[in-house]
Structure formats: structure tokens, C-alpha cells
Amino acid sequence: MTTAPGWCWPSRRSRDSCPPSPGDGRNSTECSQPIAENHPLTRDLDPVQLNEVLALHAGFLLRTAAGAGPGADPHLIAMMTALGLASLRWLRRRMGDVGG
């Protein structure tokens, strides 16, 4: 099995270099920014373009989670919600609003 460049598999050794999982106590914006600055898919993006990607990512995840039907896996919905909110926090931090 192969993975996309820059993606890390969960392991004790890779924990400090991987994006944080929702609820693991780490600040996702502090961990994700260096990855975005060095990843081949995002390192050459204009800052405005990266903000747009974050907004689209958050919107997709939160809209999908909000529209999930009663038969949806609650763990999947919780994960989508947490990742969408993390993207919004990162976007807010990038745009200068570091409060809350």
C-alpha cells in the first residue's frame, strides 16, 4: 500500500510530525502550518489560495456532517465536525483572529 507524499501513518515515532487528531490536546494550527508550508501540494500556493482551500475544506466537512441522516455513523460525523472546526480555527488564526 502506498500513501500520498507527506502523509504519516500513526506510530509513536511519527506522532510529533503528523497533524493532530481531534481531541488529542495539541494545537492543530501549530502542527498543520509547517506541513502546509512544505508539502508539495500546498507550498507554492498564495496565502489567499490556502485560505480558500481551508474555507472550502471546512465548509464541505461541516455541511456534510450537518446534513447526515439518522443512519450515519456517529463516529464519522464527529470526526467530520472536529476536522471542519479545526480548519476554521486554522483559517481564523491565519487571518489574524487568534482569540477563541
Coordinates of C-alpha atoms in Angstrom, one line a residue:
M1 CA 0.0 0.0 0.0
T2 CA 1.3 3.4 -0.9
T3 CA 0.5 6.8 0.6
A4 CA 0.4 10.3 -0.6
P5 CA 3.7 12.3 -0.1
G6 CA 3.8 13.9 3.3
W7 CA 1.1 11.7 4.8
C8 CA 2.1 9.9 8.0
W9 CA 0.9 6.7 9.4
P10 CA 0.1 6.6 13.1
S11 CA 3.0 5.5 15.1
R12 CA 4.8 6.5 18.3
R13 CA 7.7 7.9 16.3
S14 CA 5.5 9.9 13.8
R15 CA 3.2 11.5 16.4
D16 CA 5.1 14.8 16.6
S17 CA 5.2 15.3 12.9
C18 CA 1.6 14.3 12.0
P19 CA -1.4 16.6 12.0
P20 CA -3.1 16.2 15.4
S21 CA -6.2 14.1 15.9
P22 CA -9.3 15.9 17.2
G23 CA -9.2 15.9 20.9
D24 CA -5.6 14.8 21.4
G25 CA -4.7 18.1 23.2
R26 CA -2.4 19.5 20.5
N27 CA -3.0 22.8 18.7
S28 CA -3.9 21.8 15.1
T29 CA -2.9 25.2 13.7
E30 CA 0.6 25.0 15.1
C31 CA 1.1 21.5 13.8
S32 CA -0.5 22.0 10.4
Q33 CA 1.1 25.2 9.2
P34 CA 4.6 23.8 8.8
I35 CA 3.2 20.9 6.9
A36 CA 1.3 23.2 4.6
E37 CA 4.4 25.3 4.0
N38 CA 6.5 22.3 3.0
H39 CA 4.0 19.9 1.3
P40 CA 4.4 19.7 -2.5
L41 CA 0.6 20.3 -3.0
T42 CA 0.4 23.5 -0.9
R43 CA 3.9 25.0 -0.5
D44 CA 3.6 27.1 -3.7
L45 CA 0.1 28.4 -3.0
D46 CA -0.5 32.0 -2.5
P47 CA -1.7 32.6 1.1
V48 CA -5.1 33.7 -0.1
Q49 CA -5.4 30.4 -2.1
L50 CA -4.6 28.4 1.0
N51 CA -7.2 30.3 3.0
E52 CA -9.7 29.5 0.2
V53 CA -8.8 25.8 0.5
L54 CA -9.3 25.9 4.2
A55 CA -12.7 27.5 3.9
L56 CA -13.8 25.0 1.3
H57 CA -12.5 22.1 3.4
A58 CA -14.3 23.3 6.5
G59 CA -17.5 24.1 4.6
F60 CA -17.6 20.7 2.9
L61 CA -17.0 18.8 6.2
L62 CA -19.4 20.8 8.3
R63 CA -22.1 20.8 5.6
T64 CA -21.8 17.1 5.1
A65 CA -21.9 16.4 8.8
A66 CA -24.9 18.7 9.3
G67 CA -26.8 17.0 6.5
A68 CA -26.1 13.4 7.6
G69 CA -29.2 11.3 8.0
P70 CA -30.1 9.3 11.1
G71 CA -28.4 6.2 9.7
A72 CA -25.0 7.9 9.5
D73 CA -22.1 6.6 11.6
P74 CA -21.9 9.0 14.7
H75 CA -18.1 8.5 14.9
L76 CA -17.8 9.6 11.2
I77 CA -20.0 12.6 11.9
A78 CA -18.0 13.5 15.0
M79 CA -14.7 13.2 13.0
M80 CA -16.0 15.4 10.2
T81 CA -17.3 18.0 12.6
A82 CA -14.0 18.1 14.5
L83 CA -11.9 18.4 11.3
G84 CA -14.2 21.1 9.9
L85 CA -13.9 23.1 13.1
A86 CA -10.1 22.6 13.2
S87 CA -9.9 24.0 9.6
L88 CA -12.0 27.0 10.7
R89 CA -9.7 27.6 13.7
W90 CA -6.6 27.4 11.4
L91 CA -8.3 29.8 9.0
R92 CA -9.2 32.3 11.7
R93 CA -5.6 32.2 13.0
R94 CA -4.2 32.7 9.6
M95 CA -6.4 35.7 9.1
G96 CA -5.3 37.3 12.4
D97 CA -8.1 36.5 14.8
V98 CA -6.3 34.4 17.4
G99 CA -8.9 34.8 20.1
G100 CA -11.3 31.9 20.8

